Amino acid sequence: MALFASLRPAMTSPIHTLEQHLLAALDPAPTETRRLFHGRGRCWPGLEQVTVDWLQGVLSVALFREPEPGQLAELEAMLQRLAESPQWAGQAMLIQHRYLPDSPGQWLLGEPCQQREVVEDGLTYLLDLGVRQNTGLFLDMRYGRRWVREQAAGKRVLNLFAYTCGFSVAAIAGGAEQVVNLDMAKSALSRGRDNHRLNQHDASRVAYLGHELFKSWGKVRKYGPYDLIIIDPPTFQRGSFVLTQDYGKILRRLPELLSDGGTVLACVNDPGIGPQFLIDGMAEHAPGLAFVERLANPPEFPDADPEGGLKALVFRQI
């Protein structure tokens, strides 16, 4: 099959809806990396399996379910029209087939590039394109990273499930005294080091613990106490973490890790789990921490269910 088919969609098709949305979103293109279309919020019927990100010159389309017969060709044809439109100012287009093992990338336009530097809120991050399931930066957490940056001045920060250390980059940019990043994936922490270097951060203020959390409380305590703790776990990590079973094990450790008046940013990104899960869990396992607020999600991540998107909740020791 040719990468771009000549098939034109019916005017009422979901792909036509996506085309109109992208034409508007690229007129003009964002100056920083942004999600352009968030079908997974279930606001556009027939497009629940599609997201589109603008990676400052690369348009990255992710498919989370195998397209219906003919739909992939229709999508490719639409992207070809988009590339020929006056609104297009990019260099490459990529489709990532997230429903397949290893999430292979299909480059439709431009030279394949496995890595790309992008900017969010003036900070630089190095992303992987088309070679891993995730790029290395979860764009829906943009406001969370901004909040951390605003809160971090002079604080000691613990970043649990740090991944590529996006929160850590934001915290050091905000003047944090020290950030401790813990993640069992040492390759992700290595990318975190890259991200700090890209932003010319003082490496002596950042520590990396490549360990499984539940076997490492002693190492975590050694760097404490912490003024700010960030908990942003996966819903499921084979052999090490199941959100509904293990989140409480973290919450009950918070009193021994926090400084007086310390703050916690606790996150869940499972559409089936609402914010009350965190509020009730904190009341049960760390009753000395009071709920303060739920951070808003960026407007480019609309969701048909207000409790279905990212939940990032702030708690403070009382």
Tab-separated table of C-alpha atoms in Angstrom:
chain	number	residue	atom	x	y	z
A	1	MET	CA	0.000	0.000	0.000
A	2	ALA	CA	1.329	3.462	-0.819
A	3	LEU	CA	1.980	5.607	2.182
A	4	PHE	CA	-0.470	8.168	0.879
A	5	ALA	CA	-3.626	6.989	-0.840
A	6	SER	CA	-5.740	9.204	-3.063
A	7	LEU	CA	-8.950	8.296	-1.288
A	8	ARG	CA	-10.916	11.342	-0.099
A	9	PRO	CA	-13.102	10.942	2.993
A	10	ALA	CA	-16.799	11.540	3.098
A	11	MET	CA	-17.494	14.995	4.489
A	12	THR	CA	-19.067	13.512	7.600
A	13	SER	CA	-16.350	10.959	8.335
A	14	PRO	CA	-14.306	11.058	11.563
A	15	ILE	CA	-11.147	11.596	9.508
A	16	HIS	CA	-12.679	14.727	7.981
A	17	THR	CA	-13.435	15.965	11.503
A	18	LEU	CA	-9.811	15.319	12.449
A	19	GLU	CA	-8.598	17.162	9.346
A	20	GLN	CA	-10.599	20.285	10.179
A	21	HIS	CA	-9.344	20.199	13.740
A	22	LEU	CA	-5.695	19.929	12.642
A	23	LEU	CA	-6.016	22.696	10.059
A	24	ALA	CA	-7.269	25.007	12.802
A	25	ALA	CA	-4.654	23.861	15.331
A	26	LEU	CA	-1.800	24.535	12.881
A	27	ASP	CA	-2.982	28.024	11.937
A	28	PRO	CA	-0.487	28.981	13.244
A	29	ALA	CA	1.436	26.037	14.658
A	30	PRO	CA	2.267	26.228	18.385
A	31	THR	CA	5.700	27.616	19.177
A	32	GLU	CA	6.238	24.868	21.802
A	33	THR	CA	5.360	21.186	21.903
A	34	ARG	CA	1.622	20.621	22.363
A	35	ARG	CA	-1.109	18.054	21.894
A	36	LEU	CA	-3.154	19.109	18.870
A	37	PHE	CA	-5.911	16.513	19.091
A	38	HIS	CA	-6.959	14.354	22.043
A	39	GLY	CA	-9.407	11.766	20.813
A	40	ARG	CA	-8.935	9.654	23.917
A	41	GLY	CA	-11.015	12.158	25.856
A	42	ARG	CA	-14.022	10.698	23.981
A	43	CYS	CA	-15.303	14.045	22.758
A	44	TRP	CA	-15.250	13.092	19.048
A	45	PRO	CA	-17.075	9.861	18.107
A	46	GLY	CA	-15.027	7.558	15.920
A	47	LEU	CA	-11.716	9.143	16.946
A	48	GLU	CA	-11.365	7.772	20.481
A	49	GLN	CA	-8.262	5.840	19.438
A	50	VAL	CA	-6.359	8.833	17.976
A	51	THR	CA	-4.056	11.469	19.430
A	52	VAL	CA	-1.953	13.993	17.510
A	53	ASP	CA	1.029	15.845	18.961
A	54	TRP	CA	3.032	18.764	17.576
A	55	LEU	CA	6.699	18.182	18.341
A	56	GLN	CA	7.916	21.469	16.903
A	57	GLY	CA	8.202	20.391	13.297
A	58	VAL	CA	7.127	16.763	13.615
A	59	LEU	CA	3.433	15.860	13.557
A	60	SER	CA	3.091	12.650	15.574
A	61	VAL	CA	-0.132	10.648	15.228
A	62	ALA	CA	-0.697	7.810	17.723
A	63	LEU	CA	-3.232	5.062	17.024
A	64	PHE	CA	-4.269	3.111	20.117
A	65	ARG	CA	-6.498	0.667	18.247
A	66	GLU	CA	-6.145	-0.976	14.859
A	67	PRO	CA	-7.974	1.175	12.281
A	68	GLU	CA	-11.113	-0.085	10.589
A	69	PRO	CA	-10.646	-1.391	7.015
A	70	GLY	CA	-9.793	1.527	4.755
A	71	GLN	CA	-9.388	4.006	7.587
A	72	LEU	CA	-5.580	3.966	7.623
A	73	ALA	CA	-5.493	4.812	3.911
A	74	GLU	CA	-8.032	7.580	4.541
A	75	LEU	CA	-5.893	8.920	7.381
A	76	GLU	CA	-2.735	8.865	5.230
A	77	ALA	CA	-4.527	10.683	2.411
A	78	MET	CA	-5.742	13.325	4.840
A	79	LEU	CA	-2.215	13.845	6.174
A	80	GLN	CA	-0.948	14.253	2.624
A	81	ARG	CA	-3.502	17.014	2.051
A	82	LEU	CA	-2.477	18.576	5.343
A	83	ALA	CA	1.179	18.549	4.265
A	84	GLU	CA	0.203	20.379	1.066
A	85	SER	CA	-1.947	22.984	2.848
A	86	PRO	CA	-0.844	26.572	3.573
A	87	GLN	CA	-1.081	25.809	7.309
A	88	TRP	CA	1.672	23.173	7.202
A	89	ALA	CA	5.041	24.455	8.393
A	90	GLY	CA	6.591	21.195	9.614
A	91	GLN	CA	9.296	18.860	8.410
A	92	ALA	CA	7.979	15.355	9.132
A	93	MET	CA	4.929	13.239	9.924
A	94	LEU	CA	4.866	10.037	11.937
A	95	ILE	CA	2.159	7.474	12.703
A	96	GLN	CA	2.823	5.333	15.759
A	97	HIS	CA	0.856	2.082	15.966
A	98	ARG	CA	0.451	1.863	19.732
A	99	TYR	CA	-1.817	-1.204	19.513
A	100	LEU	CA	1.074	-3.339	18.200
A	101	PRO	CA	3.941	-4.793	20.283
A	102	ASP	CA	6.815	-2.299	20.579
A	103	SER	CA	4.587	0.419	19.030
A	104	PRO	CA	6.332	0.678	15.627
A	105	GLY	CA	6.571	4.069	13.945
A	106	GLN	CA	5.616	4.711	10.312
A	107	TRP	CA	7.227	7.827	8.827
A	108	LEU	CA	4.985	9.388	6.216
A	109	LEU	CA	6.892	12.556	5.464
A	110	GLY	CA	10.437	13.764	6.005
A	111	GLU	CA	13.550	11.992	7.219
A	112	PRO	CA	13.071	9.542	10.106
A	113	CYS	CA	14.617	10.873	13.315
A	114	GLN	CA	14.677	8.769	16.449
A	115	GLN	CA	15.298	11.681	18.819
A	116	ARG	CA	14.156	15.277	18.917
A	117	GLU	CA	14.561	18.164	21.324
A	118	VAL	CA	11.345	19.988	22.203
A	119	VAL	CA	10.487	22.909	24.457
A	120	GLU	CA	7.756	23.206	27.081
A	121	ASP	CA	7.430	26.345	29.212
A	122	GLY	CA	10.907	27.346	28.104
A	123	LEU	CA	12.519	24.069	29.241
A	124	THR	CA	14.084	21.587	26.834
A	125	TYR	CA	13.411	17.843	26.775
A	126	LEU	CA	14.828	15.087	24.570
A	127	LEU	CA	12.142	12.798	23.125
A	128	ASP	CA	12.210	9.402	21.416
A	129	LEU	CA	10.193	9.216	18.200
A	130	GLY	CA	8.775	5.986	16.839
A	131	VAL	CA	11.113	3.676	18.751
A	132	ARG	CA	9.451	3.300	22.165
A	133	GLN	CA	5.897	3.108	23.448
A	134	ASN	CA	6.184	6.606	24.960
A	135	THR	CA	8.184	9.582	23.775
A	136	GLY	CA	9.577	10.476	27.205
A	137	LEU	CA	7.290	13.379	28.134
A	138	PHE	CA	3.601	13.098	29.056
A	139	LEU	CA	2.111	16.286	27.659
A	140	ASP	CA	-1.027	16.177	29.814
A	141	MET	CA	1.168	16.843	32.872
A	142	ARG	CA	2.236	20.279	31.572
A	143	TYR	CA	0.348	22.158	34.287
A	144	GLY	CA	1.696	19.760	36.918
A	145	ARG	CA	5.288	20.482	35.910
A	146	ARG	CA	4.507	24.203	35.890
A	147	TRP	CA	3.011	23.953	39.397
A	148	VAL	CA	6.119	22.139	40.663
A	149	ARG	CA	8.348	24.807	39.154
A	150	GLU	CA	6.321	27.506	40.918
A	151	GLN	CA	6.471	25.692	44.276
A	152	ALA	CA	10.049	24.415	44.275
A	153	ALA	CA	12.201	27.374	45.386
A	154	GLY	CA	14.522	26.342	48.220
A	155	LYS	CA	12.809	22.964	48.696
A	156	ARG	CA	14.028	19.389	48.879
A	157	VAL	CA	11.978	17.368	46.419
A	158	LEU	CA	11.333	13.628	46.075
A	159	ASN	CA	10.186	12.518	42.629
A	160	LEU	CA	8.774	8.974	42.768
A	161	PHE	CA	8.300	7.012	39.529
A	162	ALA	CA	10.475	9.732	38.007
A	163	TYR	CA	10.608	8.277	34.474
A	164	THR	CA	12.669	10.789	32.425
A	165	CYS	CA	12.666	13.335	35.278
A	166	GLY	CA	10.318	15.951	33.814
A	167	PHE	CA	9.233	17.031	37.297
A	168	SER	CA	12.859	17.191	38.369
A	169	VAL	CA	13.775	19.476	35.468
A	170	ALA	CA	10.880	21.761	36.398
A	171	ALA	CA	11.839	21.728	40.098
A	172	ILE	CA	15.485	22.634	39.505
A	173	ALA	CA	14.380	25.358	37.083
A	174	GLY	CA	12.209	26.682	39.911
A	175	GLY	CA	15.105	26.847	42.357
A	176	ALA	CA	14.804	23.553	44.260
A	177	GLU	CA	17.661	22.924	46.672
A	178	GLN	CA	17.776	19.185	45.856
A	179	VAL	CA	15.736	16.683	43.827
A	180	VAL	CA	15.868	12.912	44.352
A	181	ASN	CA	14.537	10.898	41.405
A	182	LEU	CA	13.561	7.266	41.905
A	183	ASP	CA	12.623	4.893	39.104
A	184	MET	CA	13.424	1.232	38.540
A	185	ALA	CA	14.091	1.929	34.820
A	186	LYS	CA	17.705	3.081	34.770
A	187	SER	CA	17.476	3.912	31.063
A	188	ALA	CA	14.704	6.415	31.839
A	189	LEU	CA	16.838	8.022	34.562
A	190	SER	CA	19.695	8.262	32.065
A	191	ARG	CA	17.396	10.265	29.796
A	192	GLY	CA	16.592	12.378	32.861
A	193	ARG	CA	20.290	13.221	33.133
A	194	ASP	CA	20.193	14.233	29.448
A	195	ASN	CA	17.242	16.521	30.135
A	196	HIS	CA	19.020	18.242	33.014
A	197	ARG	CA	22.154	18.702	30.898
A	198	LEU	CA	20.113	20.222	28.081
A	199	ASN	CA	18.920	22.864	30.538
A	200	GLN	CA	22.411	23.518	31.990
A	201	HIS	CA	21.325	22.471	35.469
A	202	ASP	CA	23.694	21.958	38.384
A	203	ALA	CA	24.158	18.172	38.463
A	204	SER	CA	25.149	18.230	42.148
A	205	ARG	CA	21.580	19.168	43.084
A	206	VAL	CA	20.042	16.085	41.441
A	207	ALA	CA	20.238	12.476	42.692
A	208	TYR	CA	19.109	9.352	40.844
A	209	LEU	CA	18.004	6.107	42.491
A	210	GLY	CA	17.555	3.277	39.990
A	211	HIS	CA	15.672	0.974	42.345
A	212	GLU	CA	12.288	-0.588	42.936
A	213	LEU	CA	10.514	1.672	45.401
A	214	PHE	CA	9.187	-0.920	47.832
A	215	LYS	CA	12.681	-2.337	48.354
A	216	SER	CA	14.318	1.072	48.741
A	217	TRP	CA	12.653	2.993	51.549
A	218	GLY	CA	15.954	3.161	53.463
A	219	LYS	CA	17.712	4.817	50.518
A	220	VAL	CA	14.816	7.227	50.061
A	221	ARG	CA	14.792	8.225	53.734
A	222	LYS	CA	18.547	8.873	53.668
A	223	TYR	CA	18.059	11.924	51.456
A	224	GLY	CA	15.063	13.276	53.393
A	225	PRO	CA	13.103	14.809	54.892
A	226	TYR	CA	11.413	16.319	51.856
A	227	ASP	CA	9.416	19.507	51.526
A	228	LEU	CA	7.663	18.300	48.366
A	229	ILE	CA	6.932	14.724	47.282
A	230	ILE	CA	5.617	13.883	43.812
A	231	ILE	CA	3.864	10.554	43.240
A	232	ASP	CA	3.064	9.876	39.576
A	233	PRO	CA	2.937	6.100	39.130
A	234	PRO	CA	1.860	3.961	36.186
A	235	THR	CA	-1.470	2.217	36.548
A	236	PHE	CA	0.312	-1.113	36.185
A	237	GLN	CA	3.964	-2.108	36.101
A	238	ARG	CA	4.476	-5.845	35.749
A	239	GLY	CA	5.932	-7.422	38.859
A	240	SER	CA	6.316	-4.175	40.800
A	241	PHE	CA	3.217	-1.959	40.954
A	242	VAL	CA	-0.549	-2.268	40.719
A	243	LEU	CA	-2.164	1.108	41.387
A	244	THR	CA	-5.251	-0.060	43.251
A	245	GLN	CA	-3.241	-2.429	45.448
A	246	ASP	CA	-0.006	-0.538	46.037
A	247	TYR	CA	-0.770	3.187	46.147
A	248	GLY	CA	-1.744	2.981	49.799
A	249	LYS	CA	1.661	1.483	50.642
A	250	ILE	CA	3.233	4.733	49.450
A	251	LEU	CA	0.759	7.017	51.189
A	252	ARG	CA	1.348	5.448	54.599
A	253	ARG	CA	5.071	6.218	54.289
A	254	LEU	CA	4.549	9.930	53.698
A	255	PRO	CA	4.579	11.083	57.365
A	256	GLU	CA	8.103	9.683	57.868
A	257	LEU	CA	9.389	11.264	54.640
A	258	LEU	CA	7.875	14.757	54.818
A	259	SER	CA	9.233	17.793	56.606
A	260	ASP	CA	6.877	19.822	58.823
A	261	GLY	CA	4.275	21.481	56.610
A	262	GLY	CA	5.382	19.411	53.629
A	263	THR	CA	3.365	19.114	50.423
A	264	VAL	CA	2.458	16.119	48.240
A	265	LEU	CA	1.411	16.078	44.586
A	266	ALA	CA	-0.375	12.740	44.109
A	267	CYS	CA	-1.388	11.695	40.598
A	268	VAL	CA	-3.522	9.060	38.867
A	269	ASN	CA	-4.030	8.748	35.130
A	270	ASP	CA	-6.483	5.887	34.861
A	271	PRO	CA	-9.840	6.948	33.340
A	272	GLY	CA	-11.605	4.399	35.522
A	273	ILE	CA	-10.283	5.822	38.799
A	274	GLY	CA	-11.553	9.187	40.013
A	275	PRO	CA	-9.965	11.727	42.372
A	276	GLN	CA	-11.867	10.356	45.358
A	277	PHE	CA	-9.543	7.341	45.261
A	278	LEU	CA	-6.662	9.610	46.288
A	279	ILE	CA	-8.665	11.671	48.773
A	280	ASP	CA	-9.985	8.573	50.545
A	281	GLY	CA	-6.606	6.850	50.402
A	282	MET	CA	-4.838	9.810	51.970
A	283	ALA	CA	-7.471	10.062	54.716
A	284	GLU	CA	-6.939	6.385	55.516
A	285	HIS	CA	-3.171	6.074	55.265
A	286	ALA	CA	-1.869	9.602	56.006
A	287	PRO	CA	-4.640	11.487	57.843
A	288	GLY	CA	-2.239	14.280	58.777
A	289	LEU	CA	-2.297	15.453	55.168
A	290	ALA	CA	-5.242	17.596	54.063
A	291	PHE	CA	-6.551	17.886	50.515
A	292	VAL	CA	-5.836	21.345	49.059
A	293	GLU	CA	-6.780	21.309	45.375
A	294	ARG	CA	-6.939	19.378	42.134
A	295	LEU	CA	-4.780	20.929	39.425
A	296	ALA	CA	-6.524	21.774	36.175
A	297	ASN	CA	-5.617	19.837	33.059
A	298	PRO	CA	-4.412	21.716	29.961
A	299	PRO	CA	-7.293	22.792	27.693
A	300	GLU	CA	-5.968	20.682	24.830
A	301	PHE	CA	-6.946	17.569	26.846
A	302	PRO	CA	-10.758	17.791	26.959
A	303	ASP	CA	-12.581	14.803	28.407
A	304	ALA	CA	-16.229	13.822	28.185
A	305	ASP	CA	-15.990	12.719	31.824
A	306	PRO	CA	-14.428	15.317	34.174
A	307	GLU	CA	-13.114	12.462	36.313
A	308	GLY	CA	-11.773	10.524	33.341
A	309	GLY	CA	-8.612	12.484	32.575
A	310	LEU	CA	-5.464	13.042	34.561
A	311	LYS	CA	-5.927	13.541	38.291
A	312	ALA	CA	-3.192	15.611	39.974
A	313	LEU	CA	-4.121	16.423	43.572
A	314	VAL	CA	-2.279	18.578	46.100
A	315	PHE	CA	-2.165	17.633	49.797
A	316	ARG	CA	-0.443	19.487	52.614
A	317	GLN	CA	0.602	18.393	56.067
A	318	ILE	CA	-1.471	20.019	58.812
